[in-house]
Short mmCIF file of C-alpha atoms in Angstrom, two decimals:
data_model
loop_
_atom_site.label_atom_id
_atom_site.label_comp_id
_atom_site.label_asym_id
_atom_site.label_seq_id
_atom_site.Cartn_x
_atom_site.Cartn_y
_atom_site.Cartn_z
CA MET C 10 147.55 22.45 -0.17
CA ASN C 11 146.66 24.69 2.92
CA PHE C 12 147.44 22.04 5.66
CA ASN C 13 149.59 22.87 8.88
CA TRP C 14 150.93 19.85 10.22
CA ASP C 15 151.85 21.68 13.46
CA VAL C 16 148.24 22.32 14.14
CA PHE C 17 147.25 18.85 13.49
CA TRP C 18 149.60 17.42 15.72
CA HIS C 19 149.36 19.60 18.54
CA TYR C 20 145.57 18.99 18.50
CA LEU C 21 145.45 15.17 17.92
CA LEU C 22 148.03 14.59 20.62
CA GLN C 23 147.69 17.65 23.00
CA PRO C 24 143.92 18.21 22.90
CA SER C 25 142.88 21.46 24.82
CA GLY C 26 140.93 21.47 27.89
CA ILE C 27 137.42 22.24 25.50
CA TYR C 28 138.32 19.23 23.42
CA LEU C 29 138.58 16.94 26.32
CA THR C 30 135.32 18.50 27.65
CA GLY C 31 133.63 17.53 24.22
CA LEU C 32 135.00 14.16 24.47
CA TRP C 33 133.85 13.65 27.93
CA LEU C 34 130.39 14.85 26.97
CA THR C 35 130.15 12.34 24.12
CA CYS C 36 130.82 9.64 25.94
CA LEU C 37 128.25 10.29 28.84
CA ILE C 38 125.67 11.42 26.47
CA SER C 39 126.02 8.15 24.54
CA VAL C 40 126.21 6.30 27.95
CA LEU C 41 123.17 7.88 29.21
CA ALA C 42 121.05 7.59 26.16
CA MET C 43 122.34 4.18 25.42
CA LEU C 44 120.65 3.02 28.80
CA LEU C 45 117.71 5.15 28.72
CA GLY C 46 117.06 3.83 25.04
CA CYS C 47 117.49 0.00 26.38
CA SER C 48 115.27 0.57 29.28
CA LEU C 49 112.63 2.10 27.20
CA GLY C 50 113.14 -0.69 24.71
CA LEU C 51 112.57 -3.45 27.37
CA ILE C 52 109.57 -1.96 28.40
CA ALA C 53 108.34 -1.09 24.91
CA ALA C 54 109.41 -4.49 23.90
CA LEU C 55 107.34 -6.39 26.69
CA MET C 56 104.36 -4.07 25.84
CA ARG C 57 104.42 -4.83 22.29
CA LEU C 58 104.16 -8.85 23.01
CA SER C 59 101.10 -8.01 24.73
CA LYS C 60 97.75 -8.88 22.84
CA ASN C 61 96.26 -6.28 24.88
CA PRO C 62 95.91 -3.46 22.17
CA LEU C 63 95.79 -0.65 25.13
CA LEU C 64 99.72 -2.09 25.40
CA ASN C 65 100.70 -2.77 22.29
CA MET C 66 98.64 0.27 20.26
CA PRO C 67 100.74 2.96 21.90
CA VAL C 68 104.12 1.32 21.40
CA ARG C 69 103.24 0.83 17.68
CA PHE C 70 102.88 4.16 17.48
CA TYR C 71 106.10 5.30 19.18
CA VAL C 72 108.20 3.00 17.18
CA TRP C 73 106.14 4.59 13.95
CA LEU C 74 106.81 7.66 14.93
CA MET C 75 110.51 7.59 15.84
CA ARG C 76 111.50 5.92 12.85
CA GLY C 77 109.48 7.85 10.76
CA THR C 78 110.92 11.31 11.93
CA PRO C 79 114.73 12.40 11.43
CA LEU C 80 116.69 12.35 14.78
CA LEU C 81 118.00 15.72 14.24
CA VAL C 82 114.12 16.90 13.86
CA GLN C 83 113.42 15.08 16.85
CA ILE C 84 116.19 17.06 19.02
CA VAL C 85 114.88 20.17 17.90
CA PHE C 86 111.53 19.70 18.34
CA LEU C 87 112.16 18.53 22.02
CA TYR C 88 114.28 21.33 22.93
CA THR C 89 113.57 24.20 21.19
CA ALA C 90 110.10 23.60 19.86
CA LEU C 91 108.56 22.76 22.73
CA ALA C 92 109.74 25.68 24.74
CA ALA C 93 108.87 28.11 21.77
CA GLY C 94 105.33 26.28 22.02
CA GLY C 95 105.56 27.31 25.52
CA ILE C 96 104.83 23.70 26.29
CA PHE C 97 107.87 22.80 28.21
CA ARG C 98 110.99 24.17 28.91
CA PHE C 99 114.14 22.03 30.09
CA GLU C 100 115.34 23.90 33.15
CA ASP C 101 118.93 23.54 34.57
CA ILE C 102 119.17 21.08 37.25
CA ASP C 103 121.42 21.99 40.05
CA LEU C 104 122.71 18.72 41.59
CA GLY C 105 124.83 20.93 44.17
CA TRP C 106 128.38 19.90 42.74
CA PHE C 107 127.28 19.69 39.68
CA ILE C 108 124.68 21.82 36.96
CA VAL C 109 122.97 19.80 34.53
CA PRO C 110 122.40 22.02 31.68
CA GLY C 111 118.79 21.96 30.10
CA ASN C 112 120.45 21.37 26.80
CA ILE C 113 122.36 18.10 27.91
CA GLN C 114 119.12 16.60 29.66
CA ALA C 115 117.25 17.05 26.20
CA ALA C 116 119.92 15.82 24.54
CA ILE C 117 119.89 12.37 26.41
CA ILE C 118 116.39 12.27 26.42
CA ALA C 119 115.99 12.75 22.31
CA LEU C 120 118.80 10.25 21.84
CA GLY C 121 117.24 7.98 24.37
CA LEU C 122 113.69 8.13 23.08
CA ASN C 123 114.65 7.66 19.60
CA GLU C 124 117.14 4.44 20.57
CA GLY C 125 114.25 3.22 22.67
CA ALA C 126 112.13 2.58 19.24
CA TYR C 127 115.02 0.58 17.93
CA MET C 128 116.02 -1.39 20.69
CA ALA C 129 112.41 -2.20 21.07
CA GLU C 130 112.37 -3.55 17.84
CA ILE C 131 115.65 -5.34 18.71
CA ILE C 132 114.45 -6.80 21.71
CA ARG C 133 111.03 -8.01 20.55
CA ALA C 134 113.01 -9.92 18.03
CA GLY C 135 115.31 -11.41 20.29
CA ILE C 136 112.80 -12.48 22.56
CA GLY C 137 110.61 -13.91 19.65
CA ALA C 138 113.85 -16.04 18.93
CA VAL C 139 113.72 -18.06 22.20
CA ASP C 140 111.85 -21.35 21.39
CA LYS C 141 108.10 -21.45 22.54
CA GLY C 142 108.76 -24.56 24.36
CA GLN C 143 111.11 -22.94 27.04
CA TYR C 144 108.37 -20.72 27.94
CA GLU C 145 105.89 -24.05 28.09
CA ALA C 146 108.70 -25.19 30.40
CA GLY C 147 108.76 -22.32 32.66
CA ARG C 148 105.07 -22.27 33.21
CA SER C 149 104.82 -26.13 33.88
CA LEU C 150 107.11 -25.22 36.71
CA GLY C 151 105.23 -22.94 38.23
CA MET C 152 106.91 -19.39 36.67
CA THR C 153 104.99 -16.32 36.70
CA PHE C 154 105.30 -14.21 33.87
CA GLY C 155 107.89 -11.98 35.03
CA LYS C 156 110.01 -14.81 36.66
CA LEU C 157 109.72 -16.56 33.40
CA MET C 158 111.31 -13.60 31.47
CA ARG C 159 114.02 -12.71 33.87
CA ARG C 160 114.91 -16.00 34.44
CA ILE C 161 114.45 -17.86 31.09
CA VAL C 162 113.68 -16.03 28.33
CA LEU C 163 115.77 -12.53 28.52
CA PRO C 164 118.92 -14.22 29.15
CA GLN C 165 118.42 -16.62 26.08
CA ALA C 166 117.21 -13.72 23.99
CA PHE C 167 120.27 -11.62 25.39
CA ARG C 168 122.92 -13.52 23.30
CA VAL C 169 120.82 -12.49 20.29
CA ILE C 170 120.31 -9.04 21.00
CA VAL C 171 124.14 -8.44 22.00
CA PRO C 172 125.42 -8.22 18.60
CA PRO C 173 122.99 -5.56 17.30
CA LEU C 174 123.11 -3.62 20.63
CA GLY C 175 126.96 -2.99 19.89
CA ASN C 176 125.94 -1.90 16.52
CA GLU C 177 123.43 0.57 18.05
CA PHE C 178 126.15 2.07 20.43
CA ASN C 179 128.36 2.31 17.79
CA VAL C 180 125.61 4.65 15.96
CA MET C 181 125.03 6.38 19.28
CA LEU C 182 128.28 7.55 19.60
CA LYS C 183 128.28 9.18 16.32
CA ASN C 184 124.56 10.46 16.56
CA THR C 185 125.82 12.57 19.45
CA THR C 186 127.44 15.09 17.14
CA LEU C 187 123.54 15.93 16.14
CA VAL C 188 123.07 17.19 19.81
CA SER C 189 125.52 20.35 19.04
CA VAL C 190 122.44 22.01 17.17
CA ILE C 191 120.93 22.35 20.66
CA GLY C 192 124.44 24.00 21.84
CA VAL C 193 125.65 20.94 23.46
CA GLN C 194 129.41 21.06 23.57
CA GLU C 195 129.99 17.60 22.62
CA LEU C 196 132.91 16.75 20.42
CA LEU C 197 131.66 18.61 16.85
CA LEU C 198 130.55 21.75 18.56
CA SER C 199 134.09 21.82 20.17
CA THR C 200 135.45 21.70 17.23
CA GLN C 201 133.45 24.25 15.54
CA MET C 202 134.39 26.47 18.66
CA VAL C 203 138.09 25.88 18.09
CA THR C 204 137.86 26.70 14.12
CA SER C 205 136.19 30.00 14.52
CA ALA C 206 139.23 30.90 16.58
CA THR C 207 141.99 29.35 14.58
CA PHE C 208 140.38 28.94 11.01
CA ARG C 209 142.45 25.64 10.98
CA VAL C 210 139.30 24.20 9.70
CA PHE C 211 141.02 21.21 7.27
CA GLU C 212 143.26 19.94 10.43
CA LEU C 213 140.50 20.17 13.02
CA TYR C 214 138.13 18.24 11.37
CA LEU C 215 140.52 15.65 10.61
CA VAL C 216 141.14 15.48 13.99
CA VAL C 217 137.16 15.09 15.17
CA ALA C 218 137.37 12.28 12.53
CA ILE C 219 139.94 10.29 14.04
CA TYR C 220 138.82 10.86 17.66
CA PHE C 221 135.17 9.20 16.62
CA LEU C 222 137.33 6.27 14.52
CA MET C 223 139.44 5.78 18.11
CA LEU C 224 136.03 5.64 20.05
CA THR C 225 134.26 3.50 18.13
CA THR C 226 137.19 1.41 17.32
CA LEU C 227 137.87 0.78 21.12
CA TRP C 228 133.98 0.25 21.06
CA GLY C 229 134.44 -2.50 18.48
CA PHE C 230 137.23 -4.25 20.82
CA PHE C 231 135.10 -4.34 23.59
CA GLN C 232 131.86 -5.32 21.63
CA ARG C 233 134.11 -8.31 20.38
CA TRP C 234 134.82 -9.12 23.73
CA LEU C 235 131.31 -8.94 24.81
CA GLU C 236 129.91 -11.43 22.15
CA GLN C 237 132.68 -14.19 22.77
CA ARG C 238 132.01 -14.01 26.61
CA PHE C 239 128.28 -14.41 26.14
CA GLY C 240 129.07 -17.03 23.58
CA GLN C 241 131.15 -19.10 26.41
CA SER C 242 128.85 -20.06 28.97
CA ASP C 243 125.77 -20.30 26.39
CA ARG C 244 124.91 -22.98 23.82
CA GLN C 245 125.98 -22.74 20.36
CA PRO C 246 123.06 -21.95 18.59
CA PRO C 247 122.77 -23.86 15.17
CA ALA C 248 124.61 -22.10 12.28
CA THR C 249 120.67 -21.48 10.62
CA ARG C 250 119.25 -19.98 13.47
CA ARG C 251 122.47 -17.51 14.03
CA MET C 252 122.43 -16.35 10.78
CA PHE C 253 118.69 -15.66 10.66
CA GLY C 254 119.07 -13.85 14.04
CA ARG C 255 121.80 -11.24 12.22
CA SER C 256 120.27 -10.78 9.03
CA ALA C 257 116.56 -10.32 10.89
CA MET C 258 118.33 -7.92 12.97
CA LYS C 259 119.52 -5.94 9.76
CA LEU C 260 116.54 -5.86 8.37
CA LEU C 261 115.00 -4.57 11.31
CA ARG C 262 117.07 -1.86 11.81
CA GLY C 263 116.91 -0.60 8.58
CA ARG C 264 120.22 1.17 8.72
CA MET F 26 84.65 -46.75 39.97
CA ALA F 27 84.22 -45.75 43.38
CA HIS F 28 86.60 -44.23 45.26
CA LYS F 29 87.10 -42.17 47.88
CA SER F 30 87.18 -38.39 46.65
CA GLU F 31 90.85 -37.53 48.69
CA ASP F 32 92.12 -40.35 46.68
CA LEU F 33 91.70 -38.78 43.37
CA ILE F 34 94.61 -36.59 42.50
CA ILE F 35 93.39 -35.50 38.96
CA GLU F 36 90.05 -34.82 38.15
CA ALA F 37 88.56 -33.83 34.55
CA LEU F 38 85.12 -33.14 34.15
CA ASP F 39 83.53 -33.00 30.81
CA ILE F 40 86.64 -31.07 28.89
CA HIS F 41 85.72 -28.96 25.76
CA LYS F 42 88.26 -27.29 23.86
CA SER F 43 88.05 -26.02 20.52
CA PHE F 44 90.51 -23.96 18.01
CA GLY F 45 88.39 -21.41 16.39
CA ASP F 46 85.78 -23.88 14.49
CA LEU F 47 87.49 -27.22 15.26
CA GLN F 48 86.50 -29.07 17.99
CA ILE F 49 89.28 -30.94 19.76
CA LEU F 50 88.06 -32.00 22.94
CA LYS F 51 84.37 -33.10 23.25
CA GLY F 52 83.33 -33.81 26.57
CA ILE F 53 86.34 -35.89 28.04
CA SER F 54 86.18 -37.04 31.85
CA LEU F 55 88.88 -38.96 33.51
CA GLN F 56 89.72 -39.80 37.42
CA VAL F 57 93.09 -40.66 38.59
CA ARG F 58 93.78 -41.79 41.62
CA ARG F 59 96.89 -41.66 43.43
CA GLY F 60 99.83 -43.96 42.45
CA GLU F 61 97.65 -44.95 39.42
CA VAL F 62 99.46 -44.76 36.00
CA VAL F 63 96.94 -44.06 33.57
CA VAL F 64 98.20 -44.44 29.77
CA LEU F 65 96.47 -42.46 26.93
CA ILE F 66 96.62 -44.11 23.34
CA GLY F 67 94.81 -42.94 19.96
CA ALA F 68 95.54 -41.99 16.65
CA SER F 69 97.13 -38.56 16.02
CA GLY F 70 94.82 -35.72 16.24
CA SER F 71 93.01 -37.78 18.65
CA GLY F 72 93.41 -34.97 21.24
CA LYS F 73 95.44 -36.36 23.78
CA THR F 74 98.27 -34.11 23.70
CA THR F 75 96.08 -31.21 24.00
CA PHE F 76 93.92 -33.00 26.93
CA ILE F 77 96.87 -33.31 29.21
CA ARG F 78 97.93 -29.82 28.23
CA CYS F 79 94.66 -28.50 29.08
CA ILE F 80 95.13 -30.50 32.96
CA ASN F 81 97.86 -27.78 33.76
CA LEU F 82 96.53 -24.89 31.71
CA LEU F 83 99.13 -25.05 28.88
CA GLU F 84 95.93 -24.72 26.86
CA ASP F 85 92.40 -22.75 27.65
CA ILE F 86 89.50 -24.97 27.73
CA GLN F 87 86.07 -23.61 26.96
CA SER F 88 84.09 -25.43 29.44
CA GLY F 89 84.75 -28.18 32.31
CA ARG F 90 86.30 -28.48 35.12
CA ILE F 91 89.91 -29.80 36.21
CA ARG F 92 90.67 -30.55 39.80
CA VAL F 93 94.19 -31.60 40.92
CA ASN F 94 94.45 -33.08 44.16
CA GLY F 95 90.88 -31.46 45.27
CA GLN F 96 91.96 -27.91 44.17
CA SER F 97 90.15 -26.33 41.06
CA MET F 98 92.61 -25.72 38.34
CA GLY F 99 92.58 -22.18 36.70
CA TYR F 100 89.34 -21.12 38.20
CA ARG F 101 87.57 -20.02 41.51
CA GLU F 102 84.48 -20.91 42.35
CA ARG F 103 82.08 -17.89 43.74
CA ALA F 104 80.02 -18.62 46.39
CA ASP F 105 76.89 -18.98 44.34
CA GLY F 106 79.09 -21.97 42.27
CA SER F 107 79.93 -19.90 39.15
CA LEU F 108 83.42 -19.86 37.97
CA VAL F 109 85.89 -17.15 37.55
CA ARG F 110 89.11 -17.05 35.44
CA ASP F 111 92.14 -17.23 38.27
CA SER F 112 95.02 -15.05 38.43
CA GLU F 113 98.18 -15.55 36.64
CA ARG F 114 99.91 -15.77 40.03
CA ASN F 115 97.66 -18.70 41.14
CA ILE F 116 97.29 -20.21 38.25
CA ALA F 117 101.45 -20.55 38.40
CA ARG F 118 100.86 -21.98 41.65
CA GLN F 119 98.79 -24.73 41.03
CA ARG F 120 101.02 -25.83 38.29
CA ARG F 121 103.69 -26.37 40.95
CA ASP F 122 101.81 -29.64 41.75
CA ILE F 123 101.79 -31.24 38.56
CA GLY F 124 105.45 -31.98 36.66
CA MET F 125 105.02 -32.15 33.03
CA VAL F 126 107.64 -33.82 30.66
CA PHE F 127 107.66 -32.47 26.62
CA GLN F 128 108.10 -34.11 23.74
CA ARG F 129 111.11 -31.69 22.68
CA PHE F 130 112.47 -31.70 26.26
CA ASN F 131 112.49 -28.00 26.63
CA LEU F 132 115.30 -27.75 28.92
CA PHE F 133 116.49 -24.42 29.71
CA ALA F 134 119.20 -24.03 27.17
CA HIS F 135 121.26 -21.45 28.82
CA MET F 136 121.64 -23.73 31.93
CA THR F 137 123.42 -26.88 32.95
CA ALA F 138 121.49 -29.96 33.90
CA LEU F 139 121.89 -29.26 37.37
CA GLU F 140 121.04 -25.86 36.85
CA ASN F 141 117.78 -26.53 35.05
CA ILE F 142 116.75 -28.96 38.01
CA ILE F 143 117.55 -26.57 40.92
CA GLU F 144 116.26 -23.66 38.97
CA ALA F 145 112.42 -23.92 39.70
CA PRO F 146 113.10 -25.24 43.54
CA ILE F 147 114.93 -21.89 44.06
CA HIS F 148 113.06 -19.39 42.28
CA VAL F 149 109.69 -20.46 42.49
CA LEU F 150 109.65 -22.83 45.77
CA GLY F 151 112.24 -20.56 47.78
CA VAL F 152 114.31 -23.46 48.50
CA ALA F 153 117.87 -22.79 49.82
CA ARG F 154 120.51 -23.03 47.18
CA GLU F 155 122.55 -25.58 49.46
CA ALA F 156 119.48 -27.88 49.77
CA ALA F 157 118.28 -27.51 46.12
CA LEU F 158 121.78 -28.65 45.10
CA ASN F 159 121.93 -31.59 46.98
CA GLN F 160 118.60 -32.50 46.08
CA GLY F 161 119.41 -31.74 42.36
CA ARG F 162 122.52 -33.93 42.59
CA GLU F 163 120.47 -36.99 44.14
CA LEU F 164 117.70 -36.69 41.22
CA LEU F 165 120.48 -36.77 38.48
CA ALA F 166 121.83 -39.76 40.39
CA ARG F 167 118.13 -41.35 40.20
CA VAL F 168 117.99 -40.98 36.37
CA GLY F 169 121.75 -42.20 35.94
CA LEU F 170 123.25 -38.97 35.08
CA ALA F 171 125.38 -38.38 38.06
CA ASP F 172 128.05 -37.74 35.71
CA LYS F 173 126.68 -35.03 33.30
CA ALA F 174 125.65 -32.31 36.01
CA GLU F 175 128.06 -29.60 34.47
CA HIS F 176 126.77 -30.51 30.79
CA TYR F 177 124.41 -28.11 28.84
CA PRO F 178 121.54 -29.56 26.99
CA SER F 179 123.13 -29.43 23.42
CA MET F 180 126.22 -31.73 24.84
CA LEU F 181 123.50 -34.62 26.00
CA SER F 182 121.54 -37.15 23.67
CA GLY F 183 118.07 -36.83 23.42
CA GLY F 184 117.69 -39.22 25.70
CA GLN F 185 120.18 -37.95 28.61
CA GLN F 186 118.05 -34.90 28.07
CA GLN F 187 114.42 -36.33 28.59
CA ARG F 188 116.03 -37.89 31.59
CA VAL F 189 116.76 -34.28 33.00
CA ALA F 190 113.80 -33.06 32.06
CA ILE F 191 111.89 -35.64 34.16
CA ALA F 192 114.43 -35.16 37.20
CA ARG F 193 113.63 -31.11 36.79
CA ALA F 194 109.94 -32.40 36.74
CA LEU F 195 110.41 -34.21 40.03
CA ALA F 196 112.64 -31.80 41.81
CA MET F 197 109.28 -29.72 42.32
CA LYS F 198 107.88 -32.50 44.22
CA PRO F 199 104.66 -32.90 42.01
CA LYS F 200 101.76 -35.04 43.06
CA ALA F 201 101.23 -36.05 39.58
CA MET F 202 103.49 -36.11 36.43
CA LEU F 203 102.39 -35.88 33.03
CA PHE F 204 104.16 -36.87 29.95
CA ASP F 205 103.29 -35.91 26.15
CA GLU F 206 105.02 -38.08 24.32
CA PRO F 207 108.06 -38.28 26.00
CA THR F 208 110.07 -40.87 23.86
CA SER F 209 108.63 -39.56 20.12
CA ALA F 210 111.18 -37.27 19.63
CA LEU F 211 114.11 -39.48 20.43
CA ASP F 212 116.43 -41.70 18.54
CA PRO F 213 115.17 -45.73 18.78
CA GLU F 214 118.33 -46.60 21.06
CA THR F 215 117.45 -43.85 23.57
CA VAL F 216 114.17 -44.60 24.04
CA GLY F 217 114.54 -47.70 26.53
CA GLU F 218 116.34 -45.50 28.76
CA VAL F 219 113.95 -43.01 29.45
CA LEU F 220 111.06 -45.70 29.63
CA GLN F 221 113.39 -47.28 32.16
CA VAL F 222 113.32 -44.34 34.18
CA MET F 223 109.80 -43.94 34.01
CA LYS F 224 108.60 -47.09 34.77
CA GLU F 225 111.06 -46.90 37.94
CA LEU F 226 108.72 -43.88 38.66
CA ALA F 227 105.99 -45.48 38.49
CA GLU F 228 106.93 -48.23 40.92
CA ASP F 229 108.00 -45.67 43.47
CA GLY F 230 104.15 -44.87 43.38
CA MET F 231 104.42 -41.88 41.56
CA THR F 232 100.54 -40.47 40.06
CA MET F 233 101.46 -40.25 36.03
CA VAL F 234 99.54 -39.63 33.24
CA VAL F 235 101.30 -40.94 29.97
CA VAL F 236 100.57 -40.05 26.47
CA THR F 237 102.80 -42.57 24.16
CA HIS F 238 102.82 -44.70 21.05
CA GLU F 239 104.58 -47.24 23.11
CA MET F 240 102.62 -50.04 23.39
CA GLY F 241 105.00 -52.22 25.12
CA PHE F 242 105.31 -49.23 28.11
CA ALA F 243 101.34 -49.22 28.11
CA ARG F 244 101.00 -53.03 28.14
CA GLU F 245 103.70 -53.22 31.00
CA VAL F 246 103.36 -50.39 33.01
CA ALA F 247 99.94 -48.88 33.05
CA ASP F 248 97.12 -49.57 35.68
CA ARG F 249 94.43 -48.29 33.00
CA VAL F 250 94.90 -47.63 29.39
CA VAL F 251 92.42 -44.68 28.27
CA VAL F 252 91.71 -44.72 24.42
CA LEU F 253 91.05 -41.29 22.78
CA ASP F 254 89.39 -40.75 19.24
CA GLN F 255 88.41 -37.67 17.61
CA GLY F 256 88.27 -35.60 20.71
CA GLU F 257 86.13 -38.40 22.66
CA LEU F 258 87.14 -41.05 25.10
CA ILE F 259 85.70 -44.29 23.63
CA GLU F 260 87.09 -47.05 25.99
CA GLN F 261 89.24 -47.23 29.07
CA GLY F 262 90.21 -50.49 31.00
CA PRO F 263 93.54 -52.43 32.00
CA PRO F 264 96.07 -53.10 29.21
CA GLU F 265 95.28 -56.53 28.64
CA GLN F 266 91.57 -56.09 28.73
CA ILE F 267 92.25 -53.21 25.93
CA PHE F 268 94.89 -54.71 24.10
CA SER F 269 93.38 -58.36 23.95
CA ARG F 270 89.70 -57.86 23.82
CA PRO F 271 89.15 -54.08 22.65
CA SER F 272 85.05 -53.68 22.68
CA HIS F 273 84.91 -50.39 20.77
CA PRO F 274 85.19 -51.03 17.15
CA ARG F 275 87.15 -47.79 16.80
CA THR F 276 89.59 -49.14 19.33
CA GLN F 277 90.36 -52.33 17.36
CA ALA F 278 90.66 -50.32 13.90
CA PHE F 279 93.52 -48.44 15.95
CA LEU F 280 95.10 -51.21 17.59
CA SER F 281 95.37 -53.19 14.45
CA ARG F 282 97.30 -50.23 12.82
CA VAL F 283 99.52 -49.92 15.22
CA LEU F 284 100.27 -53.32 16.91
#
């Protein structure tokens, strides 16, 4: 077997700068895309709940489009195809102390747009799990729709949303590897660059797999803490509803 | 019944309501004076719950007028007398004057008893937190639950939850209180404690409209009993008259079934 333990241990334990940059980019892109996805998802979920077709039809279309096309295609389309078609080109943005390259902007937006569609369905299901009586009680106390959502419905929906939200972020961490196709030097592309110089493909891909495993494992611990924390101050919902919540989420996620 | 109009807290005039083709309310009118306790009785499906839900606009109505404390609910009158649907914000404002107690309590599940009570005063009326907390504790004491302030609804019995719900509605200092079958979802042994709180509230002069199947409560506490049947108001009067000498044959039939 062609396997060099020295190379393996070296890159695993003493990663070069290019690796660390990749790791940092992977985390940064995941977090920003997730924040974008959650914001879009919340807006889309609220629009989707509206009875007005002008509000809910665009959301249906958006969810249909994002879930019906491969994420990889969406990324290439947003960055490469739009620019090639002369429609829109992501330019580098100079923030003075830091230049945000166009492909990183495109990566965050593409992943965030895709995530927004899944989050919309998750948040919608979470809101739907809140008892109708809670709305009536809020209304009867003179709350407007915004206040009712902010103070009563969303905090209760949040309990239902947190577990699938954690899974979404786990998927997001791994999906960042897809933006390597538009030249974003996240972990995977960094690895590819190192392999092309060293030809140690087996060792280095093993290292990158272990890196992702560490990231998702760390996140898993955080997710567990998050779920426990939000379980404490809240009422434990009956087992049937909890089960329904989880299985309904899985169905909705479709993956 | 001739009363000075400023004494009228709730005026419902010719309320029509239907779900699709099904007519639920066929022109109900009701006036409630300040401090009056009106109990609505009638068979299931007679429209009594729908009617009080219409008063605070939890249900849309097809036609009719609702005024609370002299103010038109849900609609604004144009200069020419025609009606336009009011904005969401105005409707929310109008609802502050009416407290509502639900059959299923509907306490906010993510908040303690005390937090349930102070939520709307702070976030709807803009009362200072300290003042709201003091008032909240007073109200909890008033419904006999001073020791349950930090309990979540799931830790309380049905009767206790309903008493917290009453305190929550009272915290808005409403002009009138609506009770939608407040004891129907309770275990028999906790019905009494809720009725007792409601009775004390009536004695304190609160204007109340109560939908209930508790005929004993109606007989003892009501100033006026109103009988609904198939979406119509068929009879009303003091409890002794309704319970001992009902004039309408359908009232007689209903009472003979439940008493």
